[in-house]
Coordinates of C-alpha atoms in Angstrom, one line a residue:
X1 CA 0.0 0.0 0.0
X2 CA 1.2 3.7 -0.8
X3 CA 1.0 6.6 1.4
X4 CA -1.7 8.6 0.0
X5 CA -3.2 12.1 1.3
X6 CA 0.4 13.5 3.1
X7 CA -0.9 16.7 5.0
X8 CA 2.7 18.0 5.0
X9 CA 3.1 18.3 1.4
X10 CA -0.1 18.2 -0.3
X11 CA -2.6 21.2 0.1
X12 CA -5.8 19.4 1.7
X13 CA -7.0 21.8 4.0
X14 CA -10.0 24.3 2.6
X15 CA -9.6 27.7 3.7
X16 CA -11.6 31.2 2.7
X17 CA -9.3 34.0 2.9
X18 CA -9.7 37.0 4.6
X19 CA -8.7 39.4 1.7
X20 CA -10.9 38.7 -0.7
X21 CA -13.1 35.7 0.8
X22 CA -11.6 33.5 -1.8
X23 CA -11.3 29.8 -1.5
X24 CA -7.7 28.5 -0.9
X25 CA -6.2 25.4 0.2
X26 CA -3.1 24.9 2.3
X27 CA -0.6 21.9 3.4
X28 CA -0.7 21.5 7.1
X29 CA 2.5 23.7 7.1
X30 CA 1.7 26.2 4.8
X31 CA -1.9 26.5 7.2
X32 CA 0.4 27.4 10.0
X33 CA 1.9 29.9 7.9
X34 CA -1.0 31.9 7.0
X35 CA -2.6 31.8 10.3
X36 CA 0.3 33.3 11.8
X37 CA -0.7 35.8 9.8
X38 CA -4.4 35.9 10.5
X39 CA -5.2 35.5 6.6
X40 CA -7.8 32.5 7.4
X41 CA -11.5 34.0 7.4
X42 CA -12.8 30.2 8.0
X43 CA -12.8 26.4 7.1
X44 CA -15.7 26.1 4.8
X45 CA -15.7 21.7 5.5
X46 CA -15.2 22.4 9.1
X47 CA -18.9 21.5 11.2
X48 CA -19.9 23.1 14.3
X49 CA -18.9 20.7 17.2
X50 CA -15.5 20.7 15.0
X51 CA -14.3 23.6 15.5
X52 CA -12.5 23.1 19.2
X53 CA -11.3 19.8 18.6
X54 CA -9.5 21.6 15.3
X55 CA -8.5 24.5 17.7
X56 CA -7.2 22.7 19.9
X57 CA -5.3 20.6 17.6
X58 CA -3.5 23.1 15.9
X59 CA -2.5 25.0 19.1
X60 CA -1.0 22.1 20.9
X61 CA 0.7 20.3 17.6
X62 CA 2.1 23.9 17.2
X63 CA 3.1 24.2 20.4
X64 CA 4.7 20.5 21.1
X65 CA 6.7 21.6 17.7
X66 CA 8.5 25.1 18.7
X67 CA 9.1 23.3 22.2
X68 CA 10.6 20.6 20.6
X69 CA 12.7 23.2 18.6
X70 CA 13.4 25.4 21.6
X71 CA 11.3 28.6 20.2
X72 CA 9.4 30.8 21.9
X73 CA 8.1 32.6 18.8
X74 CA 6.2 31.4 15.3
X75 CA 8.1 30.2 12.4
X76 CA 7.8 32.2 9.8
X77 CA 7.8 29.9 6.7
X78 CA 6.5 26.9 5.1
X79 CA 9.5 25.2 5.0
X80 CA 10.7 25.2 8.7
X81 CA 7.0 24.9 10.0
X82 CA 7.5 21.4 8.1
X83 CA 10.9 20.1 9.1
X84 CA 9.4 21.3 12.4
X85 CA 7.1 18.8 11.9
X86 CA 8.9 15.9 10.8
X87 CA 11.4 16.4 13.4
X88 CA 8.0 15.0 15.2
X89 CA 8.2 12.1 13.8
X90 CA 12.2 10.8 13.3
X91 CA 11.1 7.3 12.7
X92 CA 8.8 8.1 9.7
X93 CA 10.9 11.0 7.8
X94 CA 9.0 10.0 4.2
X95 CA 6.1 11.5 6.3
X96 CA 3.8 8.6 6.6
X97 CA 2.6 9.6 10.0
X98 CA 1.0 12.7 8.3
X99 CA -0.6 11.0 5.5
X100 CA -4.3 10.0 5.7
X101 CA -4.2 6.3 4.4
X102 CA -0.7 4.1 4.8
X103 CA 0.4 0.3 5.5
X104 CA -1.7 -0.6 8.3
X105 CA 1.5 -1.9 10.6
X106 CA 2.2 2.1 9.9
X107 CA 1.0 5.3 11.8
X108 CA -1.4 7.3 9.7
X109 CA -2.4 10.8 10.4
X110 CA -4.4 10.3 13.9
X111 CA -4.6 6.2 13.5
X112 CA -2.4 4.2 15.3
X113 CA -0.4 1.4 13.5
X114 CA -1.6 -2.2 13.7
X115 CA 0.9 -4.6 15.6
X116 CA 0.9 -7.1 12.3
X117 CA -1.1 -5.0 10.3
X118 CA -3.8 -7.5 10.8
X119 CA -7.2 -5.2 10.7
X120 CA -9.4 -9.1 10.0
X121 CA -12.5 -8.7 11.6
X122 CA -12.3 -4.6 11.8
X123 CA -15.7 -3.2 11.1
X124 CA -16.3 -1.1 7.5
X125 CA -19.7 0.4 8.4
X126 CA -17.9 3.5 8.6
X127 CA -17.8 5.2 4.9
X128 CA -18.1 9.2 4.9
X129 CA -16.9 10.9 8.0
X130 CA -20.2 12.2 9.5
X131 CA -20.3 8.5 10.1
X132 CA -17.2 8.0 11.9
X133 CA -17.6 11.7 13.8
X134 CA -18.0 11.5 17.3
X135 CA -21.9 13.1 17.5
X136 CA -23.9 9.9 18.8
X137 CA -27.3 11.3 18.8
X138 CA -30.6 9.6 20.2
X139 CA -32.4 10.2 17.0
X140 CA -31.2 10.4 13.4
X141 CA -33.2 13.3 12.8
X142 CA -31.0 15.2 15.5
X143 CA -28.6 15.2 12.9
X144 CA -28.0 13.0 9.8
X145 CA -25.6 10.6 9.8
X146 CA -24.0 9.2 6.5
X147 CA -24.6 12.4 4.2
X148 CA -20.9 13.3 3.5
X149 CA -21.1 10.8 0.2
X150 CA -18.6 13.9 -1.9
X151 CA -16.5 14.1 1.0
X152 CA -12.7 16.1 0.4
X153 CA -10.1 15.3 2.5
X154 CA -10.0 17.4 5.0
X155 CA -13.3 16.1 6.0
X156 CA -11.7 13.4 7.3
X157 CA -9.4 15.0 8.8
X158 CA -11.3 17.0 11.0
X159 CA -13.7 13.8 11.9
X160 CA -11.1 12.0 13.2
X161 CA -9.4 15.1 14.9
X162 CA -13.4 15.4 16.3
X163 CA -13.2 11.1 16.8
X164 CA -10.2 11.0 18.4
X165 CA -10.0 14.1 20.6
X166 CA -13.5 14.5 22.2
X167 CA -14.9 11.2 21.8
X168 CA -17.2 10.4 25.3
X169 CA -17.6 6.3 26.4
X170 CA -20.8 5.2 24.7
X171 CA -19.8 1.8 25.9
X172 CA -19.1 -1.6 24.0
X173 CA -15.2 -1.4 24.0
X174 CA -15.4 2.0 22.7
X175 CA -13.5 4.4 25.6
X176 CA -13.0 7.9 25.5
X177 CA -10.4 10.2 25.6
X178 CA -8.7 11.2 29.2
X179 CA -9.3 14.9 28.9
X180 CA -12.7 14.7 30.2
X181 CA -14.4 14.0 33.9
X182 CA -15.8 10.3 33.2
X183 CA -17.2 8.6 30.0
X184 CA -20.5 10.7 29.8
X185 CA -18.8 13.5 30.0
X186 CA -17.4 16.4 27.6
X187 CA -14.1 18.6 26.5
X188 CA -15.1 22.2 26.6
X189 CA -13.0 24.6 25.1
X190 CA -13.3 28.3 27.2
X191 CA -11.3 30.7 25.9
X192 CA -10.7 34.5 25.1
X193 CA -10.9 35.4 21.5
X194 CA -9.0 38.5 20.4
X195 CA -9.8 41.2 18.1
X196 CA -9.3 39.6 14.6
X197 CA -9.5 36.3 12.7
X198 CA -9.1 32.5 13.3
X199 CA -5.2 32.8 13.3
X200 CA -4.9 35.4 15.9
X201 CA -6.5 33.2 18.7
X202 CA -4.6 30.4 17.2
X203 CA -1.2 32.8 17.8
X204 CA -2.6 33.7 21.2
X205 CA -3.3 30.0 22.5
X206 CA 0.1 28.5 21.2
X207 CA 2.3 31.3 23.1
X208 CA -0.2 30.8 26.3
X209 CA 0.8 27.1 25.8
X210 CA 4.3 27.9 25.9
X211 CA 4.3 30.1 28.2
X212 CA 2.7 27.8 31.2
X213 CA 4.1 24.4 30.1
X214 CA 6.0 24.5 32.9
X215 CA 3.0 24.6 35.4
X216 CA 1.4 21.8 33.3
X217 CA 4.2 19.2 34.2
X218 CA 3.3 19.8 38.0
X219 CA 0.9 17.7 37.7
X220 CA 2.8 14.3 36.8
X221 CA 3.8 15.0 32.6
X222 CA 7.5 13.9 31.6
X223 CA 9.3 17.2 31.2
X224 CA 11.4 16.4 27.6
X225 CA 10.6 13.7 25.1
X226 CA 7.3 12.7 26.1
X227 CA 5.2 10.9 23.9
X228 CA 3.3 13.9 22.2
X229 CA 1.6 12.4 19.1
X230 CA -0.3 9.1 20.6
X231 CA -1.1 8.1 17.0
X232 CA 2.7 7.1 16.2
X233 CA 2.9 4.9 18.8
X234 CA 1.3 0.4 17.7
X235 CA -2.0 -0.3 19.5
X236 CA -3.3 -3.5 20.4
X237 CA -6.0 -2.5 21.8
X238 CA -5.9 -3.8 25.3
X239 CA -1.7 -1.9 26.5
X240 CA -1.9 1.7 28.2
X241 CA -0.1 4.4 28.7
X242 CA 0.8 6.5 31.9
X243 CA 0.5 10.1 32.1
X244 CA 3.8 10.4 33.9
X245 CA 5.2 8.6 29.9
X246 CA 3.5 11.4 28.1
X247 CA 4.0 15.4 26.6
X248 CA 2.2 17.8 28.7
X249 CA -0.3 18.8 25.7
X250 CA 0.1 15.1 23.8
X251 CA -2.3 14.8 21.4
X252 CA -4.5 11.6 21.8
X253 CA -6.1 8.8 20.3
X254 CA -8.9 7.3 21.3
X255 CA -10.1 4.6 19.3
X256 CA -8.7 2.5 16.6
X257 CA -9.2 3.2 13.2
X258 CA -7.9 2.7 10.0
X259 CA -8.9 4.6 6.8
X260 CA -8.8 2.9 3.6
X261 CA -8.6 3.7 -0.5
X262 CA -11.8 2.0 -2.4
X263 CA -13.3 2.7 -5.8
X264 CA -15.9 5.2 -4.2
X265 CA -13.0 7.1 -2.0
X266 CA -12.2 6.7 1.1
X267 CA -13.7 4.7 3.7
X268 CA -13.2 3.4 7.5
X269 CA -12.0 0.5 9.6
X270 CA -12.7 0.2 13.3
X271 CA -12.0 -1.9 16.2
X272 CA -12.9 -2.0 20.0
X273 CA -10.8 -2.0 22.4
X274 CA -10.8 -4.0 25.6
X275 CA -9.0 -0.7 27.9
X276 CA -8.9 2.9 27.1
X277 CA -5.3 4.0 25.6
X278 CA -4.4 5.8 28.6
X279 CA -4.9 3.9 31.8
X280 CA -8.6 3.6 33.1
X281 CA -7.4 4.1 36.6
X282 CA -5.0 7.0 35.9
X283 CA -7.5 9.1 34.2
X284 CA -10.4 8.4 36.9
X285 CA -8.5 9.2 39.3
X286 CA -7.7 13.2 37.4
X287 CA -11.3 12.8 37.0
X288 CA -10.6 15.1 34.1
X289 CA -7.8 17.4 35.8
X290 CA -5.2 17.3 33.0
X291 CA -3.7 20.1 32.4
X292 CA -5.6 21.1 29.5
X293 CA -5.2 25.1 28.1
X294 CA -9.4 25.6 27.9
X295 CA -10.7 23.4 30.4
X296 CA -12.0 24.7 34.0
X297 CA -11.7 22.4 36.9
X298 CA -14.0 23.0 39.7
X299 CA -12.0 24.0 42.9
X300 CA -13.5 22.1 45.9
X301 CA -14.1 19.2 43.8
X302 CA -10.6 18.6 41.8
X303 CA -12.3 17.3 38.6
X304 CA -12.9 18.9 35.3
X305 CA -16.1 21.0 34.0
X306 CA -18.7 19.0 32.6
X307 CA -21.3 20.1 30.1
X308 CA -24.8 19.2 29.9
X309 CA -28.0 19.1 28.0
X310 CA -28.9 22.9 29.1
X311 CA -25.4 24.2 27.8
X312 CA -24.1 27.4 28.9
X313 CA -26.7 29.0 30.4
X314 CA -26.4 32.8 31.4
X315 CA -26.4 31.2 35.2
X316 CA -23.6 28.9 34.3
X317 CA -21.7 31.7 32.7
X318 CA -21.9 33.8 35.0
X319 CA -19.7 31.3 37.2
X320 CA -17.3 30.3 34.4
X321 CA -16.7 33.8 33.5
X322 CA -16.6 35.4 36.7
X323 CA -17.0 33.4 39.9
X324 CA -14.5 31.5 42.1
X325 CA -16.2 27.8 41.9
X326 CA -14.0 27.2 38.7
X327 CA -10.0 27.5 38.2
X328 CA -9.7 29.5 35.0
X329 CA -7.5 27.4 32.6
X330 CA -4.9 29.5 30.7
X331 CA -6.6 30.0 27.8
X332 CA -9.8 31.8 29.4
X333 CA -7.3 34.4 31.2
X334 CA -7.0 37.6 30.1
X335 CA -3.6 38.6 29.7
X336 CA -1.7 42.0 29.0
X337 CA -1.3 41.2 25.5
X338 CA -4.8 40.8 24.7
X339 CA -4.9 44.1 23.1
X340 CA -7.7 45.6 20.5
X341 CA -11.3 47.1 20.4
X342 CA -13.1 43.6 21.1
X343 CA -12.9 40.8 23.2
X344 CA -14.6 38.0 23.7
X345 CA -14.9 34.9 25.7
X346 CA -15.8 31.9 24.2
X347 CA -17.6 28.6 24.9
X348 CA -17.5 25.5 23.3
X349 CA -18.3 22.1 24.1
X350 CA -20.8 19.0 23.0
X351 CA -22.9 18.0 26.2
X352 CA -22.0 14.2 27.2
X353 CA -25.2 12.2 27.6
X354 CA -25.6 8.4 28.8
X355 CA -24.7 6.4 25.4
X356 CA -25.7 9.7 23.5
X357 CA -24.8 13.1 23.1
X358 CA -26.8 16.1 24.0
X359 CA -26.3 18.7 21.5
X360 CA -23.3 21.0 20.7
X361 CA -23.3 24.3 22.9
X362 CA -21.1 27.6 21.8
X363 CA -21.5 30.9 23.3
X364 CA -19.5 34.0 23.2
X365 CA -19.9 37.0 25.2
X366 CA -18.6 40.6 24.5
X367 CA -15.9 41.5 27.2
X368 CA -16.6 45.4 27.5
X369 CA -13.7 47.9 28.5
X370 CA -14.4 47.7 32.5
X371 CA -14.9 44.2 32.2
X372 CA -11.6 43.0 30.7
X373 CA -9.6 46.2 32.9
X374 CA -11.1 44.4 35.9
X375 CA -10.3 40.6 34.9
X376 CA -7.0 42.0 33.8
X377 CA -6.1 43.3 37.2
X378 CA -7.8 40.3 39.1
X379 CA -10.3 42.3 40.4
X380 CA -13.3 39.9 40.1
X381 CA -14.8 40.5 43.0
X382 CA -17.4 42.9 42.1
X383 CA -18.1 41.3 38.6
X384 CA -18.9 38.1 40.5
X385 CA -21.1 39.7 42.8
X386 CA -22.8 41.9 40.4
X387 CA -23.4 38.9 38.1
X388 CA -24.5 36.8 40.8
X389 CA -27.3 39.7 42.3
X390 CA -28.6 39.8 38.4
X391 CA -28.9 35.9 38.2
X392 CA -31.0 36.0 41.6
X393 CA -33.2 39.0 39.9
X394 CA -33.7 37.0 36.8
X395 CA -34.8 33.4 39.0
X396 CA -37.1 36.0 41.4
X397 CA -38.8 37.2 38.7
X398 CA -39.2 33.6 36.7
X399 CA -40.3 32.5 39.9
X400 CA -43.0 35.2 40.7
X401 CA -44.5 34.5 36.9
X402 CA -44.8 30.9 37.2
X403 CA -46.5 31.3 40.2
X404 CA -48.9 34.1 38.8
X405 CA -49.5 31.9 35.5
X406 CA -50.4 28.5 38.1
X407 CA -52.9 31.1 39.6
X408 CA -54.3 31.8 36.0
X409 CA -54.6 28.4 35.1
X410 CA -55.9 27.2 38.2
X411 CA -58.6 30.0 38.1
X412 CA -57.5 32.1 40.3
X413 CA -58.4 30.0 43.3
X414 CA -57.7 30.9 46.5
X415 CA -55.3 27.9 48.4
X416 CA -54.5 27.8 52.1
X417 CA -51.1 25.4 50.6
X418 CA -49.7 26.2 47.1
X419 CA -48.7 22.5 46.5
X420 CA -52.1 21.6 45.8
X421 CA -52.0 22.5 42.3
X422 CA -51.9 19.3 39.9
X423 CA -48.6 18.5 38.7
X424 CA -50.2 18.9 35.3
X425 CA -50.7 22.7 35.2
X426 CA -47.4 23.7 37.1
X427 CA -45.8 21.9 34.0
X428 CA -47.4 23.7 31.9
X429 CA -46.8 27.4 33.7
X430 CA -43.6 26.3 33.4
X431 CA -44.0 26.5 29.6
X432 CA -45.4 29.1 29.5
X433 CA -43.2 31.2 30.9
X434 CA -40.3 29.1 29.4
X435 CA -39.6 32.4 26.9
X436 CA -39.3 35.2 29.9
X437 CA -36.2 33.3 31.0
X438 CA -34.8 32.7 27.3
X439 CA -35.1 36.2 26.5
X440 CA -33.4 37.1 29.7
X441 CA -30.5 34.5 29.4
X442 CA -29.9 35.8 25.5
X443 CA -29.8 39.6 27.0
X444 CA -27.9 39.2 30.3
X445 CA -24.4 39.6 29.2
X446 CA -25.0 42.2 27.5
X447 CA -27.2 44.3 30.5
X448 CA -24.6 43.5 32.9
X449 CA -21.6 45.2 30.2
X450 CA -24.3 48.4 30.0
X451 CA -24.3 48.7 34.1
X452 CA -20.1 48.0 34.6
X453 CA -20.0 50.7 31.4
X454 CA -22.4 53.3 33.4
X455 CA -21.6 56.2 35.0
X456 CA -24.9 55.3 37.1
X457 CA -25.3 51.6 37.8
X458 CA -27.5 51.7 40.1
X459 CA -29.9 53.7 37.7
X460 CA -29.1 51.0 35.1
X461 CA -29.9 48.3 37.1
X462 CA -32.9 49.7 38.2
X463 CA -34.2 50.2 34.5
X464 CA -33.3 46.3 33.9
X465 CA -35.4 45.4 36.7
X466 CA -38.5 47.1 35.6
X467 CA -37.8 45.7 32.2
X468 CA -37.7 42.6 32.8
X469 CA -41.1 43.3 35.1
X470 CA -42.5 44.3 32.1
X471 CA -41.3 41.5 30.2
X472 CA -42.5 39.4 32.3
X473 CA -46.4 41.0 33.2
X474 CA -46.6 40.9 28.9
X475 CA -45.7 37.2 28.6
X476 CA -48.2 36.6 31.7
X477 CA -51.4 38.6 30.1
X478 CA -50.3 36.8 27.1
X479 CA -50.9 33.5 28.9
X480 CA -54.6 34.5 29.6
X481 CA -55.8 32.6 26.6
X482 CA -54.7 29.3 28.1
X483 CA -56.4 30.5 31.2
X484 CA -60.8 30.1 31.9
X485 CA -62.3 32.0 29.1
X486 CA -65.9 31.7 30.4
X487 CA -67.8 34.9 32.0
X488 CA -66.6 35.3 36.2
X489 CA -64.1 33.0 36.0
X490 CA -62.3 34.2 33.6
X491 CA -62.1 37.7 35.2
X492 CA -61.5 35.8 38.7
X493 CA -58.6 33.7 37.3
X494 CA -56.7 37.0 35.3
X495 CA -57.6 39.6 38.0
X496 CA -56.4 36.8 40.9
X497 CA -53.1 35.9 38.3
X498 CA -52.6 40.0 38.1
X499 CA -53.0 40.8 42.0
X500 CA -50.3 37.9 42.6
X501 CA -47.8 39.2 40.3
X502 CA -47.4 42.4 40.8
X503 CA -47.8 41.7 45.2
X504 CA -44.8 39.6 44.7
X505 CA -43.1 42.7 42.7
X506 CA -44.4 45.1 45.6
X507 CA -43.1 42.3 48.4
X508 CA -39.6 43.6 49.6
X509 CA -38.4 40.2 50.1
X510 CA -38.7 39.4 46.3
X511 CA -36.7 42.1 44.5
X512 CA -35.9 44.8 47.1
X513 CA -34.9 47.6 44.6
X514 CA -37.8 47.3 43.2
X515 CA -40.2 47.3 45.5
X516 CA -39.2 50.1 47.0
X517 CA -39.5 51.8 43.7
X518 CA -42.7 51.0 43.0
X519 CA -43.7 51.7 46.4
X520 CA -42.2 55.0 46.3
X521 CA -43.9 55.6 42.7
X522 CA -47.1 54.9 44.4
X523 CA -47.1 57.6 47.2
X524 CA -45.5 60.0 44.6
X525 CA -48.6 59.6 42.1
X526 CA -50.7 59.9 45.4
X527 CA -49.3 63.6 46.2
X528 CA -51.7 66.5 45.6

């Protein structure tokens, strides 16, 4: 068999320029090249829940590679970028380990070579990369599967970057990677992004990686010559690897897989495995702690942020961006050089699920000019609180409308103990005031940068509150028509749903600020 697809050499990775938005395709090398000099606009094959994995790739294989050459700063060229590259790989200098498809008993870029090159009994039910991607959904109709039939290259490529680098444990010999807290979990990716394109975060993240390798190997990597690319190294599928053998930002495999050359294209081999590559026990024990550049790990608890079905909600943000339950990995800091009008931080992950995966979860938020001057200087006391006082508002007020619409649809009866209402219509309050708190959650980031930016915060505050009151009274009269709609109880049910919202927004122990404005609003508009 011949090496076929050799990312170093052959240019296999679409790009859409900056300039001019044309299409352009680069060699692996000749990639690094341009986004050094932020000339990438995007990667028009590149899905969604891809786009980490890839980031995170291309940081920490840029990264491993100026290490390895003792450089602090970018090449410059395509030329050393490759020898940089190949020096990776001494055993293989034909480039093999960078090629797509080679000899099986051979490493092939992100596929471990096969002791004997014996892949008898490997499965083939694997033939367009949306089929070997790591999205297991619950339902096909989530998101196709088997559509890529005209798949390029560099499809594959980033499907088994996605395979291999984020996969979770949906069970039957196939593990998942050690950079996550247990086999239903995730890999997020939080990070800043600076003012620019995709190559000047990819700049930013590789010098942040050099610049705190050293704190990574406190935590049991081998300081020089670790193993760094796990796909060079022959898999058997049942020997590990310790994490005291490996590169502090190695970049792993996960399952075994083989591509092949047939006389449609490209297709897949895979196996199971009867043990993870790295050792089960190692990697439980981390519970997800690895050292990785975007990856929070919870403080009290010593294991790594997981991601579920409900994303990254403006509550879970809030403490990711701000708060103190989550160590910051390097990646999410904000740093001195993070200079330029705009900057945001960034969210990425795909929720982990029990043999499935929930969804794929991205959300940036705008750092304004206060913001990022009081995150530079470590003063995150006050953002933390002030988010924290404006998540509380937003669950008071969710709160006090769920309750008003129960009161609706239970027309506006009069109960000595609230939990008398049927399950059945506090489910569908719930519903109904679903879209106060997704209106709020899309908004909230961008409220709190308008009272950090004010020269009156405590006026700005105040205006969200009665906002979001007003927000929430609309959505509430809008509920009426799934209230009584017959004669007296209909007016009983809406006048009793009414007098209970807007008591709780009067009731000091709700919302104080606001109570005491209305209440003050009241006498005013009762003065002569």
């Amino acid at each position: 068999m011949t090496l076929l697809y050799n990312l170093l050499d052959e240019p296999l990775i679409r790009t859409r320029l900056v300039a001019d938005g044309q299409p352009r395709s680069f060699s692996l090398p000749g990639l690094f090249v341009a986004l050094g000099q932020d000339a990438i606009r995007d990667f028009p094959a590149l899905r969604p829940h891809q786009r980490h994995p890839w980031h995170a790739f291309l940081v920490q294989l840029a990264a491993i590679a100026l290490h390895r050459a003792g450089r602090s700063e970018l090449f410059d060229s395509e030329a050393t970028w490759k020898q940089a590259l190949l020096d990776l790989t001494p055993e293989h200098p034909d480039g093999a380990a960078w090629c797509l498809i080679t000899p099986h008993d051979r490493p092939a870029f992100m596929q471990a070579p096969v002791p004997g090159a014996n892949v008898d009994g490997w499965s083939s039910d694997r033939p367009t990369p949306d089929s070997l991607d790591v999205l297991v959904t619950s339902k096909n109709h989530d998101l196709k599967q088997g559509r890529m039939r005209a798949a390029g290259q560099d499809d594959w490529a980033f499907s088994l970057i996605s395979l291999q680098t984020q996969a979770p444990y949906p069970g039957s010999g196939n593990f998942g990677i050690a950079r996550m807290n247990g086999g239903s979990s995730s890999r997020p990716g939080l990070g800043v992004d600076p003012y620019g394109y995709i190559g000047r975060r990819w700049r930013r993240d590789v010098l942040v990686g050099l610049g705190h390798r050293s704190d990574v190997l406190t935590i049991g990597y081998k300081e020089n010559l670790g193993f760094a690319l796990l796909w060079l190294l022959p898999w058997d599928g049942e020997s590990g690897l310790s994490f005291s053998q490996l590169d502090p930002y190695f970049i792993e495999v996960c399952r075994r897989v083989r591509l092949v050359q047939t006389a449609d294209g490209i297709s897949a081999l895979r196996a199971t495995t009867k043990g993870p590559r790295i050792y089960k026990d190692e990697a439980k024990a981390r519970k997800g702690y690895t050292g990785d550049l975007w990856t929070p790990v919870h403080v009290a608890e010593g294991k790594s942020l997981g991601v579920s079905v409900s994303g990254f909600s403006y509550e879970r943000m809030a403490e990711l961006a701000f708060g103190s339950d989550y160590k910051k990995p390097p990646a999410q800091v904000v740093y001195h050089s993070d200079t330029g009008p705009r900057l945001e931080l960034v969210a990425q992950a795909i929720a982990g699920g029990q043999s499935t995966t929930d969804g794929y979860h991205e959300r940036r938020i705008l750092l304004s000019p206060t913001v990022r001057k009081l995150m530079l200087q470590g003063q995150s006391n006050h953002l933390a609180t002030t988010a924290k006082e404006r998540v509380h508002a937003v669950g008071q007020l969710a709160f006090l409308l769920r309750n008003a619409i129960k009161t609706l649809l239970d027309g506006g009866k009069s109960r000595a103990d609230p939990k008398g209402i049927p399950e059945s219509i506090s489910k569908k309050a719930s519903l109904l005031a679903a879209p106060f708190e997704q209106a709020e959650d899309a908004r909230f980031f961008i409220a709190l940068n308008e009272e950090m930016e004010s020269e009156q915060p405590d006026n700005e505050r105040l205006q969200w509150l009665l906002s979001m009151a007003d927000a929430a009274e609309a959505i509430l009269k809008h509920a009426f028509t799934a209230g009584p709609q017959c004669g007296e109880q209909r007016y009983r049910a809406q006048t009793a749903a009414l007098s209970r919202f807007h008591g709780g927004l009067r009731n000091p122990k709700t919302l104080p600020d606001l109570a005491n404005y209305l209440r003050q609003r009241s006498i005013d508009k009762e003065l002569p």
